[in-house]
PDB file of C-alpha atoms and ligand atoms in Angstrom:
ATOM      1  CA  MET Y   1      -8.684 -10.588 -15.454  1.00 35.00           C
ATOM      2  CA  VAL Y   2      -7.531  -7.162 -14.340  1.00 42.00           C
ATOM      3  CA  MET Y   3      -3.911  -7.106 -15.373  1.00 48.00           C
ATOM      4  CA  GLU Y   4      -1.906  -7.376 -18.516  1.00 44.00           C
ATOM      5  CA  LYS Y   5      -0.105 -10.457 -17.291  1.00 52.00           C
ATOM      6  CA  CYS Y   6      -1.132 -13.268 -14.991  1.00 52.00           C
ATOM      7  CA  PHE Y   7       1.184 -15.315 -12.863  1.00 52.00           C
ATOM      8  CA  PHE Y   8       0.140 -18.949 -12.671  1.00 52.00           C
ATOM      9  CA  GLY Y   9      -3.419 -18.144 -13.718  1.00 54.00           C
ATOM     10  CA  LEU Y  10      -4.338 -15.888 -10.792  1.00 66.00           C
ATOM     11  CA  PRO Y  11      -4.433 -12.087 -10.692  1.00 90.00           C
ATOM     12  CA  ASN Y  12      -1.300 -11.905  -8.571  1.00 95.00           C
ATOM     13  CA  VAL Y  13       0.489  -8.571  -8.143  1.00 96.00           C
ATOM     14  CA  ILE Y  14       4.202  -9.218  -8.419  1.00 95.00           C
ATOM     15  CA  GLU Y  15       5.912  -6.494 -10.448  1.00 95.00           C
ATOM     16  CA  SER Y  16       5.077  -3.127 -11.996  1.00 95.00           C
ATOM     17  CA  GLN Y  17       5.731  -4.300 -15.537  1.00 93.00           C
ATOM     18  CA  GLN Y  18       2.540  -6.353 -15.434  1.00 93.00           C
ATOM     19  CA  PHE Y  19       0.277  -3.285 -15.620  1.00 93.00           C
ATOM     20  CA  ASP Y  20      -0.460  -1.321 -18.769  1.00 91.00           C
ATOM     21  CA  ARG Y  21      -1.524   2.287 -19.242  1.00 93.00           C
ATOM     22  CA  VAL Y  22      -4.995   1.448 -20.546  1.00 93.00           C
ATOM     23  CA  TRP Y  23      -5.722  -0.538 -17.408  1.00 93.00           C
ATOM     24  CA  LEU Y  24      -4.257   2.224 -15.239  1.00 95.00           C
ATOM     25  CA  GLU Y  25      -6.122   5.088 -16.869  1.00 96.00           C
ATOM     26  CA  HIS Y  26      -9.447   3.452 -17.630  1.00 95.00           C
ATOM     27  CA  LYS Y  27      -9.921   1.013 -14.781  1.00 94.00           C
ATOM     28  CA  PHE Y  28      -7.572   1.552 -11.894  1.00 96.00           C
ATOM     29  CA  PHE Y  29      -7.538   5.346 -11.479  1.00 97.00           C
ATOM     30  CA  PRO Y  30     -11.333   5.730 -11.742  1.00 97.00           C
ATOM     31  CA  LEU Y  31     -11.822   2.939  -9.197  1.00 97.00           C
ATOM     32  CA  ALA Y  32      -9.278   4.453  -6.804  1.00 98.00           C
ATOM     33  CA  ARG Y  33     -11.194   7.754  -7.028  1.00 98.00           C
ATOM     34  CA  GLN Y  34     -14.418   5.905  -6.242  1.00 98.00           C
ATOM     35  CA  MET Y  35     -12.728   4.304  -3.260  1.00 98.00           C
ATOM     36  CA  LYS Y  36     -11.935   7.729  -1.850  1.00 98.00           C
ATOM     37  CA  HIS Y  37     -15.681   8.426  -1.851  1.00 98.00           C
ATOM     38  CA  VAL Y  38     -16.362   5.028  -0.259  1.00 98.00           C
ATOM     39  CA  VAL Y  39     -14.060   5.991   2.618  1.00 98.00           C
ATOM     40  CA  GLU Y  40     -15.650   9.423   2.918  1.00 98.00           C
ATOM     41  CA  PHE Y  41     -19.046   7.719   3.287  1.00 97.00           C
ATOM     42  CA  GLY Y  42     -17.741   5.339   5.969  1.00 97.00           C
ATOM     43  CA  GLY Y  43     -17.106   2.160   3.938  1.00 98.00           C
ATOM     44  CA  THR Y  44     -19.030  -0.611   2.217  1.00 98.00           C
ATOM     45  CA  GLU Y  45     -19.709  -4.352   2.556  1.00 98.00           C
ATOM     46  CA  LEU Y  46     -18.452  -5.170  -0.945  1.00 97.00           C
ATOM     47  CA  LEU Y  47     -15.894  -7.662   0.403  1.00 98.00           C
ATOM     48  CA  HIS Y  48     -18.136  -9.124   3.102  1.00 98.00           C
ATOM     49  CA  GLY Y  49     -16.938 -12.672   3.820  1.00 97.00           C
ATOM     50  CA  LYS Y  50     -13.559 -12.169   2.108  1.00 98.00           C
ATOM     51  CA  LYS Y  51     -10.433 -12.775   4.148  1.00 98.00           C
ATOM     52  CA  MET Y  52      -6.942 -11.339   3.719  1.00 98.00           C
ATOM     53  CA  ILE Y  53      -3.756 -12.688   5.296  1.00 98.00           C
ATOM     54  CA  ALA Y  54      -1.081 -10.003   5.728  1.00 97.00           C
ATOM     55  CA  LEU Y  55       2.217 -11.856   6.076  1.00 97.00           C
ATOM     56  CA  PHE Y  56       4.958  -9.324   6.794  1.00 97.00           C
ATOM     57  CA  TYR Y  57       8.538 -10.490   7.367  1.00 96.00           C
ATOM     58  CA  GLU Y  58       9.853  -6.899   7.336  1.00 95.00           C
ATOM     59  CA  PRO Y  59       8.742  -3.791   9.253  1.00 94.00           C
ATOM     60  CA  SER Y  60       6.027  -1.638   7.720  1.00 96.00           C
ATOM     61  CA  THR Y  61       3.690   1.122   8.770  1.00 96.00           C
ATOM     62  CA  ARG Y  62       2.027   2.355   5.576  1.00 98.00           C
ATOM     63  CA  THR Y  63       1.763  -0.786   3.483  1.00 98.00           C
ATOM     64  CA  ARG Y  64       0.499  -3.077   6.214  1.00 97.00           C
ATOM     65  CA  MET Y  65      -1.896  -0.600   7.795  1.00 98.00           C
ATOM     66  CA  SER Y  66      -3.296   0.684   4.514  1.00 98.00           C
ATOM     67  CA  PHE Y  67      -3.914  -2.869   3.261  1.00 98.00           C
ATOM     68  CA  GLN Y  68      -5.591  -3.772   6.536  1.00 98.00           C
ATOM     69  CA  MET Y  69      -7.671  -0.602   6.585  1.00 98.00           C
ATOM     70  CA  ALA Y  70      -8.525  -1.113   2.911  1.00 98.00           C
ATOM     71  CA  MET Y  71      -9.947  -4.521   3.732  1.00 98.00           C
ATOM     72  CA  LEU Y  72     -11.898  -3.138   6.712  1.00 98.00           C
ATOM     73  CA  TYR Y  73     -13.368  -0.258   4.687  1.00 98.00           C
ATOM     74  CA  LEU Y  74     -14.517  -2.806   2.119  1.00 98.00           C
ATOM     75  CA  GLY Y  75     -16.195  -5.015   4.728  1.00 98.00           C
ATOM     76  CA  GLY Y  76     -13.636  -7.830   4.613  1.00 98.00           C
ATOM     77  CA  GLN Y  77     -11.586  -9.427   7.376  1.00 98.00           C
ATOM     78  CA  VAL Y  78      -7.877  -9.491   8.119  1.00 98.00           C
ATOM     79  CA  CYS Y  79      -5.476 -11.915   9.774  1.00 97.00           C
ATOM     80  CA  ALA Y  80      -2.002 -10.397  10.108  1.00 94.00           C
ATOM     81  CA  THR Y  81       1.493 -11.011  11.377  1.00 90.00           C
ATOM     82  CA  GLU Y  82       3.800  -8.051  11.581  1.00 82.00           C
ATOM     83  CA  ASN Y  83       7.211  -9.567  12.236  1.00 86.00           C
ATOM     84  CA  ALA Y  84       7.032 -12.988  10.661  1.00 85.00           C
ATOM     85  CA  ARG Y  85      10.818 -13.213  10.455  1.00 85.00           C
ATOM     86  CA  GLU Y  86      10.941 -13.435  14.239  1.00 84.00           C
ATOM     87  CA  PHE Y  87       7.448 -14.385  15.413  1.00 82.00           C
ATOM     88  CA  SER Y  88       6.432 -16.965  12.834  1.00 85.00           C
ATOM     89  CA  SER Y  89       7.885 -20.435  12.407  1.00 87.00           C
ATOM     90  CA  ALA Y  90      10.395 -18.945   9.975  1.00 87.00           C
ATOM     91  CA  ILE Y  91      12.591 -18.566  13.069  1.00 87.00           C
ATOM     92  CA  LYS Y  92      12.510 -22.379  13.397  1.00 87.00           C
ATOM     93  CA  GLY Y  93      13.595 -22.786   9.808  1.00 89.00           C
ATOM     94  CA  GLU Y  94      10.282 -23.133   7.989  1.00 92.00           C
ATOM     95  CA  THR Y  95      10.526 -22.195   4.325  1.00 96.00           C
ATOM     96  CA  LEU Y  96       8.312 -19.580   2.716  1.00 97.00           C
ATOM     97  CA  ALA Y  97       6.968 -22.287   0.411  1.00 97.00           C
ATOM     98  CA  ASP Y  98       5.769 -24.399   3.339  1.00 97.00           C
ATOM     99  CA  THR Y  99       4.307 -21.395   5.133  1.00 97.00           C
ATOM    100  CA  ILE Y 100       2.309 -20.390   2.064  1.00 97.00           C
ATOM    101  CA  ARG Y 101       1.038 -23.961   1.569  1.00 97.00           C
ATOM    102  CA  VAL Y 102      -0.103 -24.106   5.199  1.00 97.00           C
ATOM    103  CA  LEU Y 103      -1.758 -20.686   5.160  1.00 97.00           C
ATOM    104  CA  CYS Y 104      -3.679 -21.545   1.998  1.00 97.00           C
ATOM    105  CA  GLY Y 105      -5.169 -24.468   3.915  1.00 97.00           C
ATOM    106  CA  TYR Y 106      -6.858 -21.912   6.189  1.00 97.00           C
ATOM    107  CA  ARG Y 107      -8.785 -20.667   3.135  1.00 97.00           C
ATOM    108  CA  PRO Y 108      -7.867 -16.989   2.813  1.00 98.00           C
ATOM    109  CA  ASP Y 109      -8.981 -15.172  -0.346  1.00 97.00           C
ATOM    110  CA  VAL Y 110      -5.735 -13.246  -0.797  1.00 97.00           C
ATOM    111  CA  ILE Y 111      -2.248 -13.132   0.750  1.00 98.00           C
ATOM    112  CA  VAL Y 112      -0.355  -9.836   1.041  1.00 98.00           C
ATOM    113  CA  LEU Y 113       3.341 -10.602   1.460  1.00 98.00           C
ATOM    114  CA  ARG Y 114       6.275  -8.435   2.461  1.00 98.00           C
ATOM    115  CA  HIS Y 115       9.582 -10.272   2.534  1.00 97.00           C
ATOM    116  CA  TYR Y 116      13.264  -9.446   2.821  1.00 95.00           C
ATOM    117  CA  GLU Y 117      14.347 -11.411  -0.273  1.00 96.00           C
ATOM    118  CA  ALA Y 118      13.914 -10.261  -3.863  1.00 96.00           C
ATOM    119  CA  GLY Y 119      11.808 -12.751  -5.782  1.00 97.00           C
ATOM    120  CA  SER Y 120       9.970 -14.058  -2.730  1.00 97.00           C
ATOM    121  CA  ALA Y 121       6.540 -12.931  -3.961  1.00 96.00           C
ATOM    122  CA  ALA Y 122       7.057 -14.836  -7.217  1.00 95.00           C
ATOM    123  CA  THR Y 123       8.119 -17.851  -5.161  1.00 96.00           C
ATOM    124  CA  ALA Y 124       5.008 -17.569  -2.987  1.00 96.00           C
ATOM    125  CA  VAL Y 125       2.817 -17.552  -6.099  1.00 95.00           C
ATOM    126  CA  GLN Y 126       4.123 -20.976  -7.048  1.00 94.00           C
ATOM    127  CA  TYR Y 127       2.831 -22.479  -3.795  1.00 96.00           C
ATOM    128  CA  SER Y 128      -0.330 -20.433  -3.311  1.00 96.00           C
ATOM    129  CA  SER Y 129      -3.857 -21.397  -4.282  1.00 95.00           C
ATOM    130  CA  VAL Y 130      -5.026 -17.782  -3.850  1.00 96.00           C
ATOM    131  CA  PRO Y 131      -3.774 -14.459  -5.290  1.00 96.00           C
ATOM    132  CA  VAL Y 132      -0.554 -13.091  -3.802  1.00 97.00           C
ATOM    133  CA  ILE Y 133       0.155  -9.363  -3.612  1.00 97.00           C
ATOM    134  CA  ASN Y 134       3.788  -8.303  -3.370  1.00 98.00           C
ATOM    135  CA  ALA Y 135       3.998  -5.701  -0.599  1.00 98.00           C
ATOM    136  CA  GLY Y 136       7.758  -5.271  -1.101  1.00 98.00           C
ATOM    137  CA  ASP Y 137      10.348  -7.988  -1.636  1.00 97.00           C
ATOM    138  CA  GLY Y 138      13.859  -7.090  -0.509  1.00 95.00           C
ATOM    139  CA  LYS Y 139      15.752  -5.182  -3.191  1.00 94.00           C
ATOM    140  CA  GLY Y 140      13.187  -6.362  -5.737  1.00 95.00           C
ATOM    141  CA  GLN Y 141       9.986  -4.428  -6.234  1.00 97.00           C
ATOM    142  CA  HIS Y 142       7.134  -2.694  -4.443  1.00 98.00           C
ATOM    143  CA  PRO Y 143       4.437  -2.605  -7.128  1.00 97.00           C
ATOM    144  CA  THR Y 144       1.545  -1.374  -4.986  1.00 98.00           C
ATOM    145  CA  GLN Y 145       3.724   1.569  -3.918  1.00 98.00           C
ATOM    146  CA  ALA Y 146       4.279   2.354  -7.594  1.00 98.00           C
ATOM    147  CA  LEU Y 147       0.517   2.242  -8.190  1.00 98.00           C
ATOM    148  CA  LEU Y 148      -0.166   4.742  -5.435  1.00 98.00           C
ATOM    149  CA  ASP Y 149       2.756   6.879  -6.609  1.00 98.00           C
ATOM    150  CA  ILE Y 150       1.595   7.101 -10.203  1.00 98.00           C
ATOM    151  CA  PHE Y 151      -1.990   7.730  -9.075  1.00 98.00           C
ATOM    152  CA  THR Y 152      -0.726  10.617  -6.928  1.00 98.00           C
ATOM    153  CA  ILE Y 153       1.168  12.134  -9.861  1.00 98.00           C
ATOM    154  CA  GLN Y 154      -1.917  11.846 -12.073  1.00 98.00           C
ATOM    155  CA  GLU Y 155      -4.136  13.494  -9.468  1.00 98.00           C
ATOM    156  CA  LYS Y 156      -1.679  16.315  -8.689  1.00 98.00           C
ATOM    157  CA  LEU Y 157      -0.354  17.127 -12.149  1.00 98.00           C
ATOM    158  CA  GLY Y 158      -3.260  15.917 -14.287  1.00 98.00           C
ATOM    159  CA  HIS Y 159      -1.087  14.055 -16.804  1.00 98.00           C
ATOM    160  CA  LEU Y 160       1.480  11.277 -17.065  1.00 98.00           C
ATOM    161  CA  ASP Y 161       2.926  11.817 -20.529  1.00 98.00           C
ATOM    162  CA  GLU Y 162       5.862  14.220 -20.976  1.00 98.00           C
ATOM    163  CA  LEU Y 163       6.993  14.050 -17.362  1.00 98.00           C
ATOM    164  CA  SER Y 164      10.416  14.893 -15.989  1.00 98.00           C
ATOM    165  CA  VAL Y 165      11.098  13.066 -12.744  1.00 98.00           C
ATOM    166  CA  ALA Y 166      14.118  13.205 -10.433  1.00 98.00           C
ATOM    167  CA  MET Y 167      14.594  10.017  -8.430  1.00 98.00           C
ATOM    168  CA  VAL Y 168      16.913  10.816  -5.570  1.00 98.00           C
ATOM    169  CA  GLY Y 169      18.901   8.965  -2.919  1.00 96.00           C
ATOM    170  CA  ASP Y 170      19.727   5.305  -2.420  1.00 95.00           C
ATOM    171  CA  LEU Y 171      18.825   4.062  -5.896  1.00 96.00           C
ATOM    172  CA  VAL Y 172      20.723   0.793  -5.765  1.00 93.00           C
ATOM    173  CA  ASN Y 173      18.863  -0.513  -2.725  1.00 92.00           C
ATOM    174  CA  GLY Y 174      15.477   1.186  -3.038  1.00 91.00           C
ATOM    175  CA  ARG Y 175      12.708  -0.917  -4.563  1.00 96.00           C
ATOM    176  CA  THR Y 176      10.179   1.930  -4.877  1.00 97.00           C
ATOM    177  CA  VAL Y 177      12.166   3.854  -7.477  1.00 97.00           C
ATOM    178  CA  ARG Y 178      12.586   0.749  -9.614  1.00 96.00           C
ATOM    179  CA  SER Y 179       8.882  -0.090  -9.508  1.00 98.00           C
ATOM    180  CA  LEU Y 180       7.857   3.488 -10.300  1.00 98.00           C
ATOM    181  CA  ALA Y 181      10.363   3.743 -13.153  1.00 98.00           C
ATOM    182  CA  TYR Y 182       8.858   0.622 -14.762  1.00 97.00           C
ATOM    183  CA  LEU Y 183       5.424   2.250 -14.645  1.00 97.00           C
ATOM    184  CA  LEU Y 184       6.591   5.634 -15.946  1.00 98.00           C
ATOM    185  CA  ALA Y 185       8.170   3.869 -18.929  1.00 97.00           C
ATOM    186  CA  LYS Y 186       4.648   2.991 -20.092  1.00 96.00           C
ATOM    187  CA  PHE Y 187       3.930   6.673 -20.795  1.00 98.00           C
ATOM    188  CA  LYS Y 188       5.161   8.925 -23.613  1.00 98.00           C
ATOM    189  CA  LYS Y 189       8.159  11.271 -23.597  1.00 98.00           C
ATOM    190  CA  GLN Y 190       9.465  10.486 -20.148  1.00 98.00           C
ATOM    191  CA  ARG Y 191      12.646  11.941 -18.741  1.00 98.00           C
ATOM    192  CA  ILE Y 192      14.160  10.478 -15.567  1.00 98.00           C
ATOM    193  CA  PHE Y 193      17.086  11.977 -13.671  1.00 98.00           C
ATOM    194  CA  PHE Y 194      18.720   9.501 -11.307  1.00 98.00           C
ATOM    195  CA  VAL Y 195      20.366  11.597  -8.577  1.00 98.00           C
ATOM    196  CA  SER Y 196      22.601   9.672  -6.209  1.00 96.00           C
ATOM    197  CA  PRO Y 197      26.153   9.347  -4.940  1.00 96.00           C
ATOM    198  CA  ASP Y 198      28.347   6.950  -6.909  1.00 94.00           C
ATOM    199  CA  CYS Y 199      27.992   4.332  -4.166  1.00 93.00           C
ATOM    200  CA  ALA Y 200      24.177   4.202  -4.582  1.00 94.00           C
ATOM    201  CA  LYS Y 201      23.637   4.503  -8.347  1.00 96.00           C
ATOM    202  CA  MET Y 202      20.753   2.897 -10.218  1.00 97.00           C
ATOM    203  CA  GLU Y 203      21.872  -0.372 -11.777  1.00 95.00           C
ATOM    204  CA  ASP Y 204      22.787  -0.379 -15.479  1.00 97.00           C
ATOM    205  CA  LYS Y 205      20.170  -3.031 -16.284  1.00 96.00           C
ATOM    206  CA  MET Y 206      17.362  -0.686 -15.240  1.00 97.00           C
ATOM    207  CA  ILE Y 207      18.816   2.224 -17.201  1.00 98.00           C
ATOM    208  CA  GLU Y 208      19.111   0.023 -20.309  1.00 98.00           C
ATOM    209  CA  TYR Y 209      15.483  -1.104 -19.881  1.00 97.00           C
ATOM    210  CA  LEU Y 210      14.328   2.510 -19.744  1.00 98.00           C
ATOM    211  CA  ARG Y 211      16.406   3.662 -22.703  1.00 98.00           C
ATOM    212  CA  GLU Y 212      15.099   0.766 -24.800  1.00 97.00           C
ATOM    213  CA  ARG Y 213      11.634   2.236 -24.135  1.00 97.00           C
ATOM    214  CA  ASN Y 214      12.711   5.743 -25.195  1.00 97.00           C
ATOM    215  CA  VAL Y 215      12.912   7.155 -21.690  1.00 98.00           C
ATOM    216  CA  VAL Y 216      15.599   9.839 -21.581  1.00 98.00           C
ATOM    217  CA  VAL Y 217      17.804   8.953 -18.622  1.00 98.00           C
ATOM    218  CA  THR Y 218      20.338  11.310 -17.062  1.00 98.00           C
ATOM    219  CA  GLU Y 219      22.521  10.569 -14.049  1.00 98.00           C
ATOM    220  CA  SER Y 220      23.629  13.278 -11.643  1.00 98.00           C
ATOM    221  CA  ASN Y 221      24.953  13.734  -8.153  1.00 96.00           C
ATOM    222  CA  ASP Y 222      23.568  17.224  -7.582  1.00 97.00           C
ATOM    223  CA  LEU Y 223      19.861  17.771  -6.989  1.00 97.00           C
ATOM    224  CA  ARG Y 224      20.376  21.548  -7.200  1.00 97.00           C
ATOM    225  CA  GLU Y 225      21.247  21.213 -10.889  1.00 97.00           C
ATOM    226  CA  VAL Y 226      18.363  18.851 -11.639  1.00 98.00           C
ATOM    227  CA  ALA Y 227      15.570  20.475  -9.576  1.00 98.00           C
ATOM    228  CA  PRO Y 228      14.756  23.334 -12.010  1.00 98.00           C
ATOM    229  CA  HIS Y 229      14.064  20.852 -14.817  1.00 98.00           C
ATOM    230  CA  VAL Y 230      11.636  18.418 -13.191  1.00 98.00           C
ATOM    231  CA  ASP Y 231       7.921  18.089 -12.483  1.00 98.00           C
ATOM    232  CA  VAL Y 232       8.495  15.579  -9.689  1.00 98.00           C
ATOM    233  CA  VAL Y 233      11.252  15.205  -7.120  1.00 98.00           C
ATOM    234  CA  TYR Y 234      10.923  11.641  -5.788  1.00 98.00           C
ATOM    235  CA  GLN Y 235      13.127  11.505  -2.710  1.00 98.00           C
ATOM    236  CA  THR Y 236      14.079   8.211  -1.012  1.00 97.00           C
ATOM    237  CA  ARG Y 237      15.582   7.112   2.268  1.00 93.00           C
ATOM    238  CA  THR Y 238      18.991   5.475   2.614  1.00 91.00           C
ATOM    239  CA  GLN Y 239      18.172   1.781   3.018  1.00 83.00           C
ATOM    240  CA  LYS Y 240      20.503   1.018   5.923  1.00 84.00           C
ATOM    241  CA  GLU Y 241      18.867  -2.373   6.460  1.00 84.00           C
ATOM    242  CA  ARG Y 242      20.026  -3.345   2.945  1.00 82.00           C
ATOM    243  CA  GLY Y 243      23.564  -2.030   3.305  1.00 83.00           C
ATOM    244  CA  GLY Y 244      22.970   1.554   2.121  1.00 85.00           C
ATOM    245  CA  ASN Y 245      25.347   3.883   3.903  1.00 85.00           C
ATOM    246  CA  PHE Y 246      26.300   7.394   2.849  1.00 84.00           C
ATOM    247  CA  ASP Y 247      26.322  10.725   4.589  1.00 85.00           C
ATOM    248  CA  ARG Y 248      24.028  13.228   2.852  1.00 84.00           C
ATOM    249  CA  ASN Y 249      25.801  16.043   4.686  1.00 85.00           C
ATOM    250  CA  ASP Y 250      29.085  15.087   3.012  1.00 86.00           C
ATOM    251  CA  HIS Y 251      28.822  17.407   0.009  1.00 86.00           C
ATOM    252  CA  SER Y 252      31.932  15.919  -1.562  1.00 89.00           C
ATOM    253  CA  LEU Y 253      29.524  13.118  -2.613  1.00 91.00           C
ATOM    254  CA  GLY Y 254      26.976  15.539  -4.083  1.00 93.00           C
ATOM    255  CA  TYR Y 255      23.650  17.090  -2.992  1.00 93.00           C
ATOM    256  CA  PHE Y 256      20.733  14.792  -2.128  1.00 95.00           C
ATOM    257  CA  ILE Y 257      18.675  16.583   0.525  1.00 96.00           C
ATOM    258  CA  VAL Y 258      15.353  18.316  -0.169  1.00 97.00           C
ATOM    259  CA  ASP Y 259      15.493  21.507   1.857  1.00 96.00           C
ATOM    260  CA  ARG Y 260      14.547  25.151   1.454  1.00 96.00           C
ATOM    261  CA  ASP Y 261      17.501  25.613  -0.895  1.00 96.00           C
ATOM    262  CA  ILE Y 262      16.055  22.976  -3.246  1.00 97.00           C
ATOM    263  CA  LEU Y 263      12.576  24.542  -3.016  1.00 98.00           C
ATOM    264  CA  GLY Y 264      14.126  27.707  -4.407  1.00 97.00           C
ATOM    265  CA  HIS Y 265      15.442  25.786  -7.418  1.00 97.00           C
ATOM    266  CA  MET Y 266      12.191  23.920  -8.183  1.00 98.00           C
ATOM    267  CA  LYS Y 267       9.393  24.913 -10.565  1.00 98.00           C
ATOM    268  CA  PRO Y 268       6.443  26.519  -8.743  1.00 98.00           C
ATOM    269  CA  ASP Y 269       4.037  23.808  -9.919  1.00 97.00           C
ATOM    270  CA  ALA Y 270       6.306  20.791  -9.341  1.00 98.00           C
ATOM    271  CA  MET Y 271       5.715  18.207  -6.616  1.00 98.00           C
ATOM    272  CA  ILE Y 272       7.844  16.521  -3.975  1.00 98.00           C
ATOM    273  CA  MET Y 273       7.201  12.859  -3.276  1.00 98.00           C
ATOM    274  CA  HIS Y 274       8.644  10.314  -0.869  1.00 98.00           C
ATOM    275  CA  PRO Y 275       7.418   6.750  -0.243  1.00 98.00           C
ATOM    276  CA  LEU Y 276       8.165   7.330   3.464  1.00 97.00           C
ATOM    277  CA  PRO Y 277       9.363   6.704   6.107  1.00 96.00           C
ATOM    278  CA  ARG Y 278      11.468   9.844   6.003  1.00 96.00           C
ATOM    279  CA  VAL Y 279      14.601  10.151   8.105  1.00 93.00           C
ATOM    280  CA  ASP Y 280      16.677  13.229   7.291  1.00 91.00           C
ATOM    281  CA  GLU Y 281      16.404  13.481   3.519  1.00 95.00           C
ATOM    282  CA  ILE Y 282      13.537  16.006   3.464  1.00 97.00           C
ATOM    283  CA  SER Y 283      13.831  18.729   6.060  1.00 96.00           C
ATOM    284  CA  PRO Y 284      10.621  19.267   8.083  1.00 96.00           C
ATOM    285  CA  ASP Y 285      10.357  22.909   6.999  1.00 96.00           C
ATOM    286  CA  VAL Y 286       9.547  21.661   3.483  1.00 98.00           C
ATOM    287  CA  ASP Y 287       6.302  20.074   4.756  1.00 98.00           C
ATOM    288  CA  LEU Y 288       4.268  23.274   4.597  1.00 96.00           C
ATOM    289  CA  ASP Y 289       5.269  24.036   1.012  1.00 98.00           C
ATOM    290  CA  LYS Y 290       2.348  23.395  -1.361  1.00 98.00           C
ATOM    291  CA  ARG Y 291       4.616  21.199  -3.496  1.00 98.00           C
ATOM    292  CA  ALA Y 292       5.093  18.693  -0.650  1.00 98.00           C
ATOM    293  CA  ALA Y 293       2.852  15.759  -1.619  1.00 98.00           C
ATOM    294  CA  TYR Y 294       4.206  12.897   0.481  1.00 98.00           C
ATOM    295  CA  PHE Y 295       1.469  12.713   3.114  1.00 98.00           C
ATOM    296  CA  GLU Y 296      -1.233  12.861   0.458  1.00 98.00           C
ATOM    297  CA  GLN Y 297       0.756  10.187  -1.399  1.00 98.00           C
ATOM    298  CA  ALA Y 298       0.655   7.925   1.677  1.00 98.00           C
ATOM    299  CA  GLU Y 299      -3.109   8.527   2.030  1.00 98.00           C
ATOM    300  CA  ASN Y 300      -3.607   7.477  -1.580  1.00 98.00           C
ATOM    301  CA  GLY Y 301      -2.187   4.110  -0.550  1.00 98.00           C
ATOM    302  CA  LEU Y 302      -5.529   3.408   1.118  1.00 98.00           C
ATOM    303  CA  TYR Y 303      -7.665   4.188  -1.947  1.00 98.00           C
ATOM    304  CA  THR Y 304      -5.395   2.440  -4.434  1.00 98.00           C
ATOM    305  CA  ARG Y 305      -5.104  -0.705  -2.301  1.00 98.00           C
ATOM    306  CA  MET Y 306      -8.877  -0.745  -1.875  1.00 98.00           C
ATOM    307  CA  ALA Y 307      -9.194  -0.572  -5.659  1.00 97.00           C
ATOM    308  CA  LEU Y 308      -6.718  -3.400  -6.105  1.00 96.00           C
ATOM    309  CA  LEU Y 309      -8.414  -5.642  -3.532  1.00 97.00           C
ATOM    310  CA  LYS Y 310     -11.813  -5.012  -5.106  1.00 96.00           C
ATOM    311  CA  MET Y 311     -10.501  -5.864  -8.583  1.00 94.00           C
ATOM    312  CA  ILE Y 312      -8.857  -9.060  -7.385  1.00 95.00           C
ATOM    313  CA  LEU Y 313     -11.525 -10.317  -5.014  1.00 95.00           C
ATOM    314  CA  VAL Y 314     -14.777  -9.279  -6.721  1.00 95.00           C
ATOM    315  CA  PRO Y 315     -13.789  -8.401 -10.284  1.00 90.00           C
ATOM    316  CA  ARG Y 316     -17.355  -8.475 -11.616  1.00 86.00           C
ATOM    317  CA  ALA Y 317     -19.110  -6.556  -8.809  1.00 83.00           C
TER     318      ALA Y 317
HETATM  319  N1   CP G 401       6.354   3.147   1.730  1.00 67.58           N
HETATM  320  C1   CP G 401       6.352   2.015   2.463  1.00 67.58           C
HETATM  321  O1   CP G 401       6.415   0.901   1.930  1.00 67.58           O
HETATM  322  O2   CP G 401       6.270   2.226   3.799  1.00 67.58           O
HETATM  323  P1   CP G 401       6.231   1.078   4.890  1.00 67.58           P
HETATM  324  O3   CP G 401       7.570   0.390   4.865  1.00 67.58           O
HETATM  325  O4   CP G 401       5.952   1.783   6.191  1.00 67.58           O
HETATM  326  O5   CP G 401       5.148   0.112   4.505  1.00 67.58           O
END
């Protein structure tokens, strides 16, 4: 079994807490690096005969495409729906539980699920006879994003202990920050700055969880004050589809945009991350700065998802 914790006896991927640092450092990161070489050499047939269903009830570019491409590079096959909320029988009132039961009858080897409700991946696991991978569940978690994020930090900075990370933007609605924070808490001497307007603050429960694990947590509403102290600025979009709504140009709320001003405040060897898609929270003139890591971060989604699929589908190969 590849993970610290199983859900219903299968290697399902549901939440970031299920991974541990030994698994990350000794199994997952080396395999993700190998997968980069596999892609550079044009792919492999390691997953020949394996079939993935990508069941996406919410829009996605990176997660869906990188999972699909991961399967193709590994020689497997994909069956996908991109707007299941509208174009599947969900529109007729079918429950997720029934959909999962039916799809399992078609004998996939893994189901990758994105859904608009927190907890839906855990629900799917209860009705699935094959592993389920949570590709983002509402305001819940996005664990495979956290895996690619932490891999990117490791590859760029060369360490994961003693990090200072600013998580910026819509923290109450964003699932990527929560999933990454859970993973960072597994490493030593972490400091996290949550930078948001009052209307989008990280929930107390998450802050308590981190403090219980000796993560030093500081809240702020001004990225200019925080930027000089951090190794990573992790910017996030305002999640309008989940009710997020604040104007980043209203500086009475604080300062939450990564622009040339912020670059001037940051350490020369820091990095800027963003799960993407970006709207207006990182100005395009930041892209050419060597600290901008968000496109490389998105690319790492391919290698890390290949590693995950390999571990789940052919763990002994
Ligand atoms: N980062 C991320 O999950 O992007 P998508 O919504 O495009 O998959």
